[in-house]
Amino acid sequence: MPQLNGGGGDDLGANDELISFKDEGEQEEKISENVSAERDLDDVKSSLVNESENNSSSSDSEAERRPRTRPESESYEKTREYFSEALRRQQQDGGFFKSPHYPGYPFLMIPDLTNPYLSNGSLSPSARTYLQMKWPLLDVPGSAGLKDSRSPTPGHLSNKVPVVQHAHHVHPLTPLITYSNEHFSPGTPPAHLSPEILDPKTGIPRTPHPSELSPYYPLSPGAVGSIAHPLGWFMQQQGQPMYSIPPGGFRHPYPALAMNASMSSLVSSRFSPHMVTPPPHGLHQTGIPHPAIVSPAIKQEPNSDNISPSMHAKSPVPAKKEEEKKPHIKKPLNAFMLYMKEMRAKVVAECTLKESAAINQILGRRWHSLSREEQAKYYELARKERQLHSQLYPGWSARDNYGKRKKRKRENKPDSKPEAFEVQC
DNA sequence: TAGCCTTTGAAGGAG
DNA sequence: CTCCTTCAAAGGCTA
């Protein structure tokens, strides 16, 4: 198992983790991949749990199960090269995320964006895609290469299944986007946006980055009906509030964003006046809702009752009540979880499997079949996730969420689990 | 309707 | 330091 060098030093630790991961057995898997993959496939077909899938998915899945031979790999490499070039240029200007236009939140990870995993020191395309999706404010250069600035329409963002995509716009890791399309669902592409943006620092007009013209943050009042769209990604992940706003806004211990000057400026200048509407449920105006905050109460009682007193006044609140009002801050996703989110839809489409348990088995295998570099992308993303999370919620501990779920009764796995039962696709 | 299943990884506590 | 436990996502299934 890959072990990170402790959560604290989240810099280059993942490198070791990858190495150790591969050194501890995956190497073999890599070497004999072709052989094992095919053997695997045979197993797969013979032991499919859901028989209804057999007819529909075998050929597709075969191609899918060979990451390095899949058809998209070519375009992937091309895209990468293209990105690399764009990235090199931008790096010379001071790094990807040094964009002065979006100070704050997304750039908490700036210093680490020289990805130790990637040979060219740049964020991988998928990473950029992810960041673009997750942090639309990011000036992610990758999207410059990826997106056609002439047609900013995120057509590929508007469908769960990547069917309606412009072929030449298809990112190799499009599923990441399409899978999380709901963030941007209400979006109308801001094709009418001003083609020129003034650099707030230099005042020099410059060509807007496609990501800045992104549909996620239309600056024109006519382009968006409500705040839901521009902040949609904050609020939703995969059509559900992966990172939703707590009923009373941010709770006390995690005002990091609001306290962050750059963040405030981001909100006030970048989003106002159209973008920042009065908080519907007492959300602090300066509070950037991070997706990790989840409150079940928001659905139940969306009125003022849920407004945490701690959000408005510094008046002491009974510990119990404070506890109740505490929004649930989720753990940051690890590399595999990120991979799952991206690939699940694809696997589901290929296998027509529905059960997540089965899907996850497949995903687990595919995860192991990924190349080191491919995994590195996700480790890097996860690392940034954690970094961002820790910045957003400095006092948060994974322990905080302990006990939120009910007991997990399963103590020991039934060791007699036969291989044949493994779900395959 | 709450919890299980299933995967990997991160984190924290215990020894 | 190692081991163990819990949780993160997801959605069908089950009691």
Tab-separated table of C-alpha atoms (C1' of nucleotides) in Angstrom:
chain	number	residue	atom	x	y	z
A	1	MET	CA	0.000	0.000	0.000
A	2	PRO	CA	1.217	3.399	-0.796
A	3	GLN	CA	1.882	5.307	2.297
A	4	LEU	CA	2.240	8.958	2.283
A	5	ASN	CA	4.867	10.463	4.391
A	6	GLY	CA	2.452	11.528	6.974
A	7	GLY	CA	-0.228	13.973	6.276
A	8	GLY	CA	1.624	16.985	7.449
A	9	GLY	CA	4.328	17.346	4.933
A	10	ASP	CA	2.279	17.286	1.903
A	11	ASP	CA	4.913	18.233	-0.493
A	12	LEU	CA	6.805	15.552	-2.193
A	13	GLY	CA	5.796	12.700	-0.104
A	14	ALA	CA	3.558	11.169	-2.609
A	15	ASN	CA	6.486	10.499	-4.760
A	16	ASP	CA	7.780	7.950	-2.422
A	17	GLU	CA	4.384	6.653	-2.071
A	18	LEU	CA	4.186	5.903	-5.687
A	19	ILE	CA	7.527	4.336	-5.811
A	20	SER	CA	6.889	2.172	-2.895
A	21	PHE	CA	3.538	1.348	-4.231
A	22	LYS	CA	4.935	0.094	-7.448
A	23	ASP	CA	7.872	-1.516	-5.865
A	24	GLU	CA	5.738	-3.542	-3.636
A	25	GLY	CA	4.278	-5.813	-6.158
A	26	GLU	CA	2.698	-3.629	-8.723
A	27	GLN	CA	5.821	-3.775	-10.739
A	28	GLU	CA	5.162	-7.297	-11.543
A	29	GLU	CA	1.694	-6.478	-12.470
A	30	LYS	CA	2.986	-3.870	-14.809
A	31	ILE	CA	5.444	-6.098	-16.513
A	32	SER	CA	3.041	-8.804	-17.178
A	33	GLU	CA	0.266	-6.484	-17.828
A	34	ASN	CA	-0.583	-7.615	-21.271
A	35	VAL	CA	-0.693	-11.169	-20.293
A	36	SER	CA	-2.462	-10.649	-17.085
A	37	ALA	CA	-4.869	-8.228	-18.562
A	38	GLU	CA	-6.081	-10.700	-21.051
A	39	ARG	CA	-6.202	-13.428	-18.562
A	40	ASP	CA	-8.022	-11.017	-16.399
A	41	LEU	CA	-10.464	-10.433	-19.095
A	42	ASP	CA	-11.150	-14.017	-19.440
A	43	ASP	CA	-11.831	-14.199	-15.809
A	44	VAL	CA	-13.939	-11.219	-16.135
A	45	LYS	CA	-16.191	-12.634	-18.693
A	46	SER	CA	-16.470	-15.971	-17.131
A	47	SER	CA	-17.297	-14.707	-13.739
A	48	LEU	CA	-19.444	-11.802	-14.429
A	49	VAL	CA	-21.845	-11.326	-11.716
A	50	ASN	CA	-24.357	-9.490	-13.700
A	51	GLU	CA	-25.010	-11.540	-16.709
A	52	SER	CA	-26.945	-8.922	-18.448
A	53	GLU	CA	-23.757	-7.075	-19.011
A	54	ASN	CA	-22.020	-9.711	-20.928
A	55	ASN	CA	-23.347	-8.969	-24.300
A	56	SER	CA	-23.080	-5.267	-24.188
A	57	SER	CA	-19.743	-4.519	-22.785
A	58	SER	CA	-17.157	-7.085	-23.414
A	59	SER	CA	-15.456	-5.558	-26.370
A	60	ASP	CA	-15.552	-2.081	-25.058
A	61	SER	CA	-14.305	-3.104	-21.761
A	62	GLU	CA	-11.468	-4.942	-23.292
A	63	ALA	CA	-10.226	-1.855	-24.886
A	64	GLU	CA	-10.818	-0.022	-21.717
A	65	ARG	CA	-8.860	-2.382	-19.646
A	66	ARG	CA	-5.721	-1.597	-21.486
A	67	PRO	CA	-5.068	1.930	-20.613
A	68	ARG	CA	-2.021	2.306	-22.695
A	69	THR	CA	-3.596	0.882	-25.741
A	70	ARG	CA	-6.842	2.599	-25.638
A	71	PRO	CA	-7.662	4.706	-28.625
A	72	GLU	CA	-7.634	7.932	-26.752
A	73	SER	CA	-4.085	7.587	-25.669
A	74	GLU	CA	-2.794	9.061	-28.864
A	75	SER	CA	-4.800	12.157	-28.684
A	76	TYR	CA	-4.024	12.225	-25.064
A	77	GLU	CA	-0.351	12.461	-25.755
A	78	LYS	CA	-0.904	15.071	-28.360
A	79	THR	CA	-2.989	17.039	-26.028
A	80	ARG	CA	-0.370	16.725	-23.416
A	81	GLU	CA	2.263	18.049	-25.699
A	82	TYR	CA	0.080	20.880	-26.643
A	83	PHE	CA	-0.548	21.668	-23.055
A	84	SER	CA	3.025	21.360	-22.168
A	85	GLU	CA	3.928	23.968	-24.667
A	86	ALA	CA	1.297	26.322	-23.409
A	87	LEU	CA	2.313	25.566	-19.908
A	88	ARG	CA	5.938	26.217	-20.540
A	89	ARG	CA	5.089	29.574	-21.859
A	90	GLN	CA	2.930	30.407	-18.960
A	91	GLN	CA	5.392	29.071	-16.481
A	92	GLN	CA	7.920	31.459	-17.779
A	93	ASP	CA	5.553	34.160	-16.794
A	94	GLY	CA	5.486	32.995	-13.284
A	95	GLY	CA	3.621	29.796	-12.980
A	96	PHE	CA	0.223	28.566	-13.755
A	97	PHE	CA	-1.709	29.758	-10.882
A	98	LYS	CA	-0.071	32.995	-10.379
A	99	SER	CA	-2.830	34.557	-12.213
A	100	PRO	CA	-3.442	37.816	-10.479
A	101	HIS	CA	-7.032	37.727	-11.451
A	102	TYR	CA	-8.095	35.114	-9.057
A	103	PRO	CA	-6.240	35.596	-5.906
A	104	GLY	CA	-7.075	33.479	-3.008
A	105	TYR	CA	-8.632	30.172	-2.572
A	106	PRO	CA	-7.519	28.207	-5.520
A	107	PHE	CA	-4.011	29.389	-5.216
A	108	LEU	CA	-3.317	27.966	-1.914
A	109	MET	CA	-1.650	25.204	-3.750
A	110	ILE	CA	0.363	27.329	-6.028
A	111	PRO	CA	3.715	26.561	-4.606
A	112	ASP	CA	3.330	22.923	-5.187
A	113	LEU	CA	2.072	22.939	-8.640
A	114	THR	CA	5.310	21.866	-9.988
A	115	ASN	CA	4.221	18.396	-9.925
A	116	PRO	CA	6.976	16.122	-8.821
A	117	TYR	CA	5.380	13.302	-10.590
A	118	LEU	CA	5.215	14.705	-14.013
A	119	SER	CA	8.254	14.812	-16.098
A	120	ASN	CA	7.704	18.238	-17.453
A	121	GLY	CA	6.840	19.648	-14.110
A	122	SER	CA	3.468	20.652	-15.226
A	123	LEU	CA	0.086	19.738	-14.111
A	124	SER	CA	-1.229	16.927	-16.115
A	125	PRO	CA	-4.112	17.488	-18.449
A	126	SER	CA	-6.417	15.633	-16.258
A	127	ALA	CA	-5.222	17.516	-13.303
A	128	ARG	CA	-5.923	20.711	-15.080
A	129	THR	CA	-9.231	19.459	-16.131
A	130	TYR	CA	-9.974	18.600	-12.633
A	131	LEU	CA	-8.807	21.878	-11.309
A	132	GLN	CA	-10.682	23.648	-13.959
A	133	MET	CA	-13.765	21.912	-12.891
A	134	LYS	CA	-13.181	22.050	-9.263
A	135	TRP	CA	-11.744	25.477	-9.073
A	136	PRO	CA	-13.162	27.266	-12.015
A	137	LEU	CA	-11.467	30.399	-10.934
A	138	LEU	CA	-8.202	28.845	-11.609
A	139	ASP	CA	-6.359	30.117	-14.515
A	140	VAL	CA	-5.643	26.662	-15.618
A	141	PRO	CA	-3.560	26.810	-18.691
A	142	GLY	CA	-4.431	23.377	-19.703
A	143	SER	CA	-7.828	24.456	-20.667
A	144	ALA	CA	-6.328	26.951	-22.988
A	145	GLY	CA	-5.068	24.201	-25.072
A	146	LEU	CA	-8.038	22.118	-24.548
A	147	LYS	CA	-10.833	24.469	-25.007
A	148	ASP	CA	-11.542	26.180	-28.160
A	149	SER	CA	-11.862	29.746	-27.177
A	150	ARG	CA	-14.099	30.305	-30.093
A	151	SER	CA	-16.598	27.935	-28.796
A	152	PRO	CA	-16.592	28.058	-25.076
A	153	THR	CA	-19.715	26.111	-24.928
A	154	PRO	CA	-19.127	23.362	-22.482
A	155	GLY	CA	-21.118	20.956	-24.432
A	156	HIS	CA	-19.212	18.179	-22.895
A	157	LEU	CA	-20.245	19.436	-19.551
A	158	SER	CA	-23.847	19.165	-20.111
A	159	ASN	CA	-24.339	15.492	-20.320
A	160	LYS	CA	-23.610	12.789	-17.950
A	161	VAL	CA	-22.720	10.448	-20.667
A	162	PRO	CA	-20.121	11.877	-22.907
A	163	VAL	CA	-22.215	11.521	-25.959
A	164	VAL	CA	-22.721	15.049	-27.033
A	165	GLN	CA	-19.213	16.116	-27.248
A	166	HIS	CA	-17.268	17.920	-29.789
A	167	ALA	CA	-14.809	15.354	-30.801
A	168	HIS	CA	-11.947	17.732	-31.053
A	169	HIS	CA	-12.719	19.099	-27.680
A	170	VAL	CA	-12.883	15.859	-25.953
A	171	HIS	CA	-10.444	15.700	-23.209
A	172	PRO	CA	-8.930	12.341	-22.554
A	173	LEU	CA	-10.323	12.550	-19.109
A	174	THR	CA	-13.550	14.028	-20.102
A	175	PRO	CA	-15.511	11.764	-17.851
A	176	LEU	CA	-14.253	13.799	-15.035
A	177	ILE	CA	-16.100	16.692	-16.392
A	178	THR	CA	-19.084	15.060	-17.783
A	179	TYR	CA	-19.519	13.101	-14.710
A	180	SER	CA	-19.706	16.209	-12.682
A	181	ASN	CA	-21.656	18.190	-15.095
A	182	GLU	CA	-24.325	19.345	-12.780
A	183	HIS	CA	-22.126	21.981	-11.402
A	184	PHE	CA	-22.475	23.892	-14.493
A	185	SER	CA	-25.777	22.759	-15.645
A	186	PRO	CA	-27.543	26.068	-15.720
A	187	GLY	CA	-24.704	27.490	-17.615
A	188	THR	CA	-25.098	29.283	-20.800
A	189	PRO	CA	-21.825	29.811	-22.468
A	190	PRO	CA	-20.764	33.386	-22.156
A	191	ALA	CA	-19.912	33.686	-25.759
A	192	HIS	CA	-20.690	37.324	-25.573
A	193	LEU	CA	-18.227	38.028	-22.890
A	194	SER	CA	-15.836	40.761	-23.433
A	195	PRO	CA	-12.849	39.476	-25.264
A	196	GLU	CA	-10.539	41.593	-23.266
A	197	ILE	CA	-9.738	41.539	-19.641
A	198	LEU	CA	-7.762	44.048	-17.751
A	199	ASP	CA	-5.171	42.695	-15.543
A	200	PRO	CA	-6.086	44.057	-12.153
A	201	LYS	CA	-2.495	44.371	-11.177
A	202	THR	CA	-0.899	45.668	-14.263
A	203	GLY	CA	-3.896	47.182	-15.859
A	204	ILE	CA	-2.705	45.779	-19.087
A	205	PRO	CA	-5.372	44.444	-21.307
A	206	ARG	CA	-4.815	40.924	-22.188
A	207	THR	CA	-6.487	38.166	-23.995
A	208	PRO	CA	-8.788	36.449	-21.658
A	209	HIS	CA	-7.947	32.994	-20.791
A	210	PRO	CA	-10.581	30.535	-21.827
A	211	SER	CA	-10.879	29.499	-18.270
A	212	GLU	CA	-11.594	33.032	-17.362
A	213	LEU	CA	-14.239	33.182	-19.940
A	214	SER	CA	-15.396	30.019	-18.531
A	215	PRO	CA	-19.045	29.341	-18.470
A	216	TYR	CA	-18.729	28.820	-14.807
A	217	TYR	CA	-18.251	32.441	-14.109
A	218	PRO	CA	-20.094	34.516	-16.555
A	219	LEU	CA	-19.521	38.080	-15.759
A	220	SER	CA	-22.365	39.394	-17.702
A	221	PRO	CA	-25.513	39.865	-15.723
A	222	GLY	CA	-27.471	38.464	-18.565
A	223	ALA	CA	-25.461	35.377	-18.704
A	224	VAL	CA	-26.554	34.053	-15.429
A	225	GLY	CA	-29.778	34.073	-13.653
A	226	SER	CA	-28.551	33.547	-10.201
A	227	ILE	CA	-25.583	32.772	-8.111
A	228	ALA	CA	-26.290	29.179	-8.522
A	229	HIS	CA	-24.391	28.964	-11.676
A	230	PRO	CA	-21.190	30.762	-10.952
A	231	LEU	CA	-20.841	29.057	-7.668
A	232	GLY	CA	-22.385	25.910	-8.794
A	233	TRP	CA	-19.231	23.957	-8.586
A	234	PHE	CA	-18.843	25.005	-5.034
A	235	MET	CA	-22.174	23.696	-4.197
A	236	GLN	CA	-22.468	20.550	-6.082
A	237	GLN	CA	-20.563	17.617	-7.083
A	238	GLN	CA	-22.145	15.069	-9.240
A	239	GLY	CA	-25.519	16.574	-8.897
A	240	GLN	CA	-25.504	16.496	-5.214
A	241	PRO	CA	-24.103	18.796	-2.680
A	242	MET	CA	-20.748	17.277	-2.342
A	243	TYR	CA	-19.668	20.500	-0.842
A	244	SER	CA	-22.728	22.252	0.260
A	245	ILE	CA	-23.274	25.260	2.319
A	246	PRO	CA	-24.046	24.820	5.917
A	247	PRO	CA	-27.354	26.190	6.897
A	248	GLY	CA	-25.819	28.885	8.915
A	249	GLY	CA	-22.880	29.474	6.748
A	250	PHE	CA	-19.512	28.582	8.034
A	251	ARG	CA	-19.145	27.567	11.495
A	252	HIS	CA	-16.765	29.187	13.707
A	253	PRO	CA	-13.732	27.051	13.585
A	254	TYR	CA	-13.380	27.366	9.862
A	255	PRO	CA	-13.582	30.931	8.855
A	256	ALA	CA	-10.389	30.601	6.992
A	257	LEU	CA	-11.786	31.701	3.751
A	258	ALA	CA	-13.617	34.617	5.066
A	259	MET	CA	-10.516	35.642	6.873
A	260	ASN	CA	-8.408	35.337	3.868
A	261	ALA	CA	-7.932	38.755	2.484
A	262	SER	CA	-7.330	37.596	-0.982
A	263	MET	CA	-10.338	35.454	-0.740
A	264	SER	CA	-12.449	38.348	0.325
A	265	SER	CA	-11.258	40.343	-2.542
A	266	LEU	CA	-11.997	37.504	-4.775
A	267	VAL	CA	-15.513	37.396	-3.606
A	268	SER	CA	-16.178	41.024	-3.391
A	269	SER	CA	-14.545	42.142	-6.537
A	270	ARG	CA	-14.837	39.185	-8.704
A	271	PHE	CA	-18.300	38.154	-7.917
A	272	SER	CA	-20.061	41.251	-7.004
A	273	PRO	CA	-22.489	42.570	-7.654
A	274	HIS	CA	-24.184	39.978	-9.773
A	275	MET	CA	-22.360	37.073	-8.477
A	276	VAL	CA	-22.741	37.606	-4.820
A	277	THR	CA	-26.291	37.654	-3.849
A	278	PRO	CA	-27.529	37.924	-0.360
A	279	PRO	CA	-26.958	34.653	1.294
A	280	PRO	CA	-30.141	32.720	1.200
A	281	HIS	CA	-29.773	31.038	4.514
A	282	GLY	CA	-27.579	33.254	6.407
A	283	LEU	CA	-24.497	32.370	4.539
A	284	HIS	CA	-21.834	34.732	5.365
A	285	GLN	CA	-21.188	37.029	2.526
A	286	THR	CA	-17.529	36.519	2.620
A	287	GLY	CA	-17.791	32.863	3.244
A	288	ILE	CA	-16.839	30.836	0.267
A	289	PRO	CA	-18.714	27.656	0.494
A	290	HIS	CA	-16.364	24.868	0.220
A	291	PRO	CA	-17.751	21.654	-1.132
A	292	ALA	CA	-16.599	19.750	1.840
A	293	ILE	CA	-19.186	21.271	4.032
A	294	VAL	CA	-22.284	19.269	4.126
A	295	SER	CA	-25.251	19.765	6.257
A	296	PRO	CA	-28.174	17.451	6.115
A	297	ALA	CA	-30.236	20.017	7.855
A	298	ILE	CA	-30.281	22.249	4.897
A	299	LYS	CA	-32.801	20.136	3.232
A	300	GLN	CA	-34.959	19.658	6.201
A	301	GLU	CA	-35.439	23.104	7.451
A	302	PRO	CA	-34.292	25.751	5.123
A	303	ASN	CA	-35.455	28.616	7.183
A	304	SER	CA	-33.856	30.797	9.702
A	305	ASP	CA	-33.945	28.177	12.340
A	306	ASN	CA	-30.853	26.715	10.974
A	307	ILE	CA	-28.850	29.799	11.068
A	308	SER	CA	-26.167	29.118	13.492
A	309	PRO	CA	-25.952	31.781	16.097
A	310	SER	CA	-22.264	31.486	15.976
A	311	MET	CA	-22.340	32.839	12.529
A	312	HIS	CA	-23.804	36.100	13.502
A	313	ALA	CA	-22.707	36.805	16.933
A	314	LYS	CA	-19.738	35.987	18.955
A	315	SER	CA	-22.063	35.237	21.772
A	316	PRO	CA	-21.189	31.970	23.362
A	317	VAL	CA	-23.405	29.150	22.412
A	318	PRO	CA	-24.025	26.050	24.414
A	319	ALA	CA	-21.601	23.457	23.345
A	320	LYS	CA	-24.306	21.008	22.588
A	321	LYS	CA	-26.144	23.286	20.324
A	322	GLU	CA	-22.990	24.275	18.641
A	323	GLU	CA	-22.305	20.660	18.088
A	324	GLU	CA	-25.657	20.147	16.532
A	325	LYS	CA	-25.249	23.012	14.196
A	326	LYS	CA	-21.875	21.897	13.144
A	327	PRO	CA	-21.887	21.310	9.466
A	328	HIS	CA	-20.396	18.110	8.386
A	329	ILE	CA	-17.106	18.746	6.773
A	330	LYS	CA	-16.194	15.853	4.663
A	331	LYS	CA	-12.842	14.378	4.284
A	332	PRO	CA	-10.914	15.398	1.276
A	333	LEU	CA	-10.965	12.796	-1.382
A	334	ASN	CA	-7.961	10.649	-1.803
A	335	ALA	CA	-6.419	9.742	-5.080
A	336	PHE	CA	-8.485	6.697	-5.598
A	337	MET	CA	-11.671	8.470	-4.753
A	338	LEU	CA	-10.879	11.085	-7.287
A	339	TYR	CA	-10.193	8.422	-9.795
A	340	MET	CA	-13.432	6.760	-8.947
A	341	LYS	CA	-15.395	9.876	-9.425
A	342	GLU	CA	-13.903	10.330	-12.771
A	343	MET	CA	-14.135	6.832	-14.033
A	344	ARG	CA	-17.268	5.547	-12.472
A	345	ALA	CA	-19.548	6.777	-15.163
A	346	LYS	CA	-17.357	5.244	-17.746
A	347	VAL	CA	-17.353	1.905	-16.078
A	348	VAL	CA	-21.042	2.054	-15.529
A	349	ALA	CA	-21.581	2.832	-19.156
A	350	GLU	CA	-19.380	0.032	-20.277
A	351	CYS	CA	-20.513	-2.593	-17.930
A	352	THR	CA	-24.049	-1.526	-17.349
A	353	LEU	CA	-23.376	-2.372	-13.799
A	354	LYS	CA	-25.241	-0.430	-11.267
A	355	GLU	CA	-24.070	-1.610	-7.965
A	356	SER	CA	-21.350	0.510	-6.655
A	357	ALA	CA	-19.776	-2.350	-4.847
A	358	ALA	CA	-19.230	-4.121	-8.115
A	359	ILE	CA	-18.201	-0.983	-9.867
A	360	ASN	CA	-15.707	-0.284	-7.201
A	361	GLN	CA	-14.155	-3.645	-7.574
A	362	ILE	CA	-13.562	-2.940	-11.197
A	363	LEU	CA	-12.305	0.480	-10.439
A	364	GLY	CA	-9.939	-0.918	-7.922
A	365	ARG	CA	-8.455	-3.172	-10.520
A	366	ARG	CA	-8.213	-0.485	-13.051
A	367	TRP	CA	-6.570	1.674	-10.528
A	368	HIS	CA	-3.841	-0.835	-10.148
A	369	SER	CA	-3.481	-1.144	-13.853
A	370	LEU	CA	-2.854	2.526	-14.228
A	371	SER	CA	0.603	3.597	-15.057
A	372	ARG	CA	2.631	5.329	-12.459
A	373	GLU	CA	2.216	8.600	-14.168
A	374	GLU	CA	-1.472	8.242	-14.436
A	375	GLN	CA	-1.755	7.454	-10.801
A	376	ALA	CA	0.533	10.308	-10.043
A	377	LYS	CA	-1.974	12.686	-11.464
A	378	TYR	CA	-4.509	11.569	-8.989
A	379	TYR	CA	-2.127	11.551	-6.116
A	380	GLU	CA	-1.252	15.058	-6.969
A	381	LEU	CA	-4.851	16.083	-7.177
A	382	ALA	CA	-5.558	14.438	-3.900
A	383	ARG	CA	-2.643	16.158	-2.362
A	384	LYS	CA	-3.947	19.472	-3.488
A	385	GLU	CA	-7.330	18.553	-2.215
A	386	ARG	CA	-5.921	17.896	1.175
A	387	GLN	CA	-3.913	21.026	1.055
A	388	LEU	CA	-6.868	23.093	0.127
A	389	HIS	CA	-8.963	21.387	2.689
A	390	SER	CA	-6.498	22.052	5.419
A	391	GLN	CA	-6.342	25.650	4.426
A	392	LEU	CA	-10.050	25.962	4.411
A	393	TYR	CA	-10.579	24.137	7.639
A	394	PRO	CA	-7.470	24.494	9.690
A	395	GLY	CA	-9.030	23.046	12.760
A	396	TRP	CA	-10.667	20.171	11.108
A	397	SER	CA	-9.626	16.696	11.895
A	398	ALA	CA	-10.647	13.498	10.277
A	399	ARG	CA	-11.560	12.475	13.734
A	400	ASP	CA	-14.324	15.019	13.705
A	401	ASN	CA	-16.317	12.830	11.434
A	402	TYR	CA	-15.913	9.739	13.464
A	403	GLY	CA	-19.154	8.459	14.699
A	404	LYS	CA	-21.153	10.434	12.248
A	405	ARG	CA	-22.001	7.263	10.531
A	406	LYS	CA	-23.462	4.335	12.203
A	407	LYS	CA	-21.460	1.426	13.249
A	408	ARG	CA	-19.711	-0.613	10.726
A	409	LYS	CA	-20.413	-4.021	11.873
A	410	ARG	CA	-18.118	-5.916	9.586
A	411	GLU	CA	-15.103	-6.715	11.678
A	412	ASN	CA	-13.311	-9.289	9.636
A	413	LYS	CA	-13.663	-9.897	6.019
A	414	PRO	CA	-14.670	-13.379	5.156
A	415	ASP	CA	-11.305	-14.660	4.148
A	416	SER	CA	-12.827	-17.382	2.102
A	417	LYS	CA	-13.909	-15.021	-0.538
A	418	PRO	CA	-13.331	-16.882	-3.749
A	419	GLU	CA	-11.707	-15.148	-6.618
A	420	ALA	CA	-14.480	-16.236	-8.852
A	421	PHE	CA	-16.798	-13.944	-7.064
A	422	GLU	CA	-14.892	-10.946	-8.063
A	423	VAL	CA	-16.900	-8.745	-10.203
A	424	GLN	CA	-15.535	-8.213	-13.596
A	425	CYS	CA	-16.457	-6.230	-16.538
B	1	DT	C1'	-34.989	4.473	5.655
B	2	DA	C1'	-30.617	3.507	7.548
B	3	DG	C1'	-26.951	0.767	6.770
B	4	DC	C1'	-24.261	-2.653	3.955
B	5	DC	C1'	-21.352	-3.620	0.210
B	6	DT	C1'	-16.825	-2.659	-2.206
B	7	DT	C1'	-12.608	-0.265	-3.463
B	8	DT	C1'	-7.995	2.665	-2.011
B	9	DG	C1'	-5.940	6.133	0.593
B	10	DA	C1'	-5.504	9.406	4.482
B	11	DA	C1'	-5.483	10.207	9.167
B	12	DG	C1'	-5.362	9.447	13.890
B	13	DG	C1'	-5.202	6.581	17.987
B	14	DA	C1'	-3.335	2.555	20.417
B	15	DG	C1'	0.355	-0.373	21.702
C	1	DC	C1'	7.019	2.438	14.029
C	2	DT	C1'	3.331	-0.699	13.041
C	3	DC	C1'	-1.320	-1.963	13.244
C	4	DC	C1'	-6.072	-0.958	13.376
C	5	DT	C1'	-10.181	1.749	12.608
C	6	DT	C1'	-12.941	5.133	10.343
C	7	DC	C1'	-14.378	7.807	6.548
C	8	DA	C1'	-14.392	9.663	1.988
C	9	DA	C1'	-17.999	8.272	-3.128
C	10	DA	C1'	-21.634	5.698	-5.079
C	11	DG	C1'	-26.015	3.363	-5.803
C	12	DG	C1'	-28.347	-1.014	-5.651
C	13	DC	C1'	-29.720	-3.963	-2.189
C	14	DT	C1'	-31.546	-5.489	2.366
C	15	DA	C1'	-33.565	-5.674	6.911
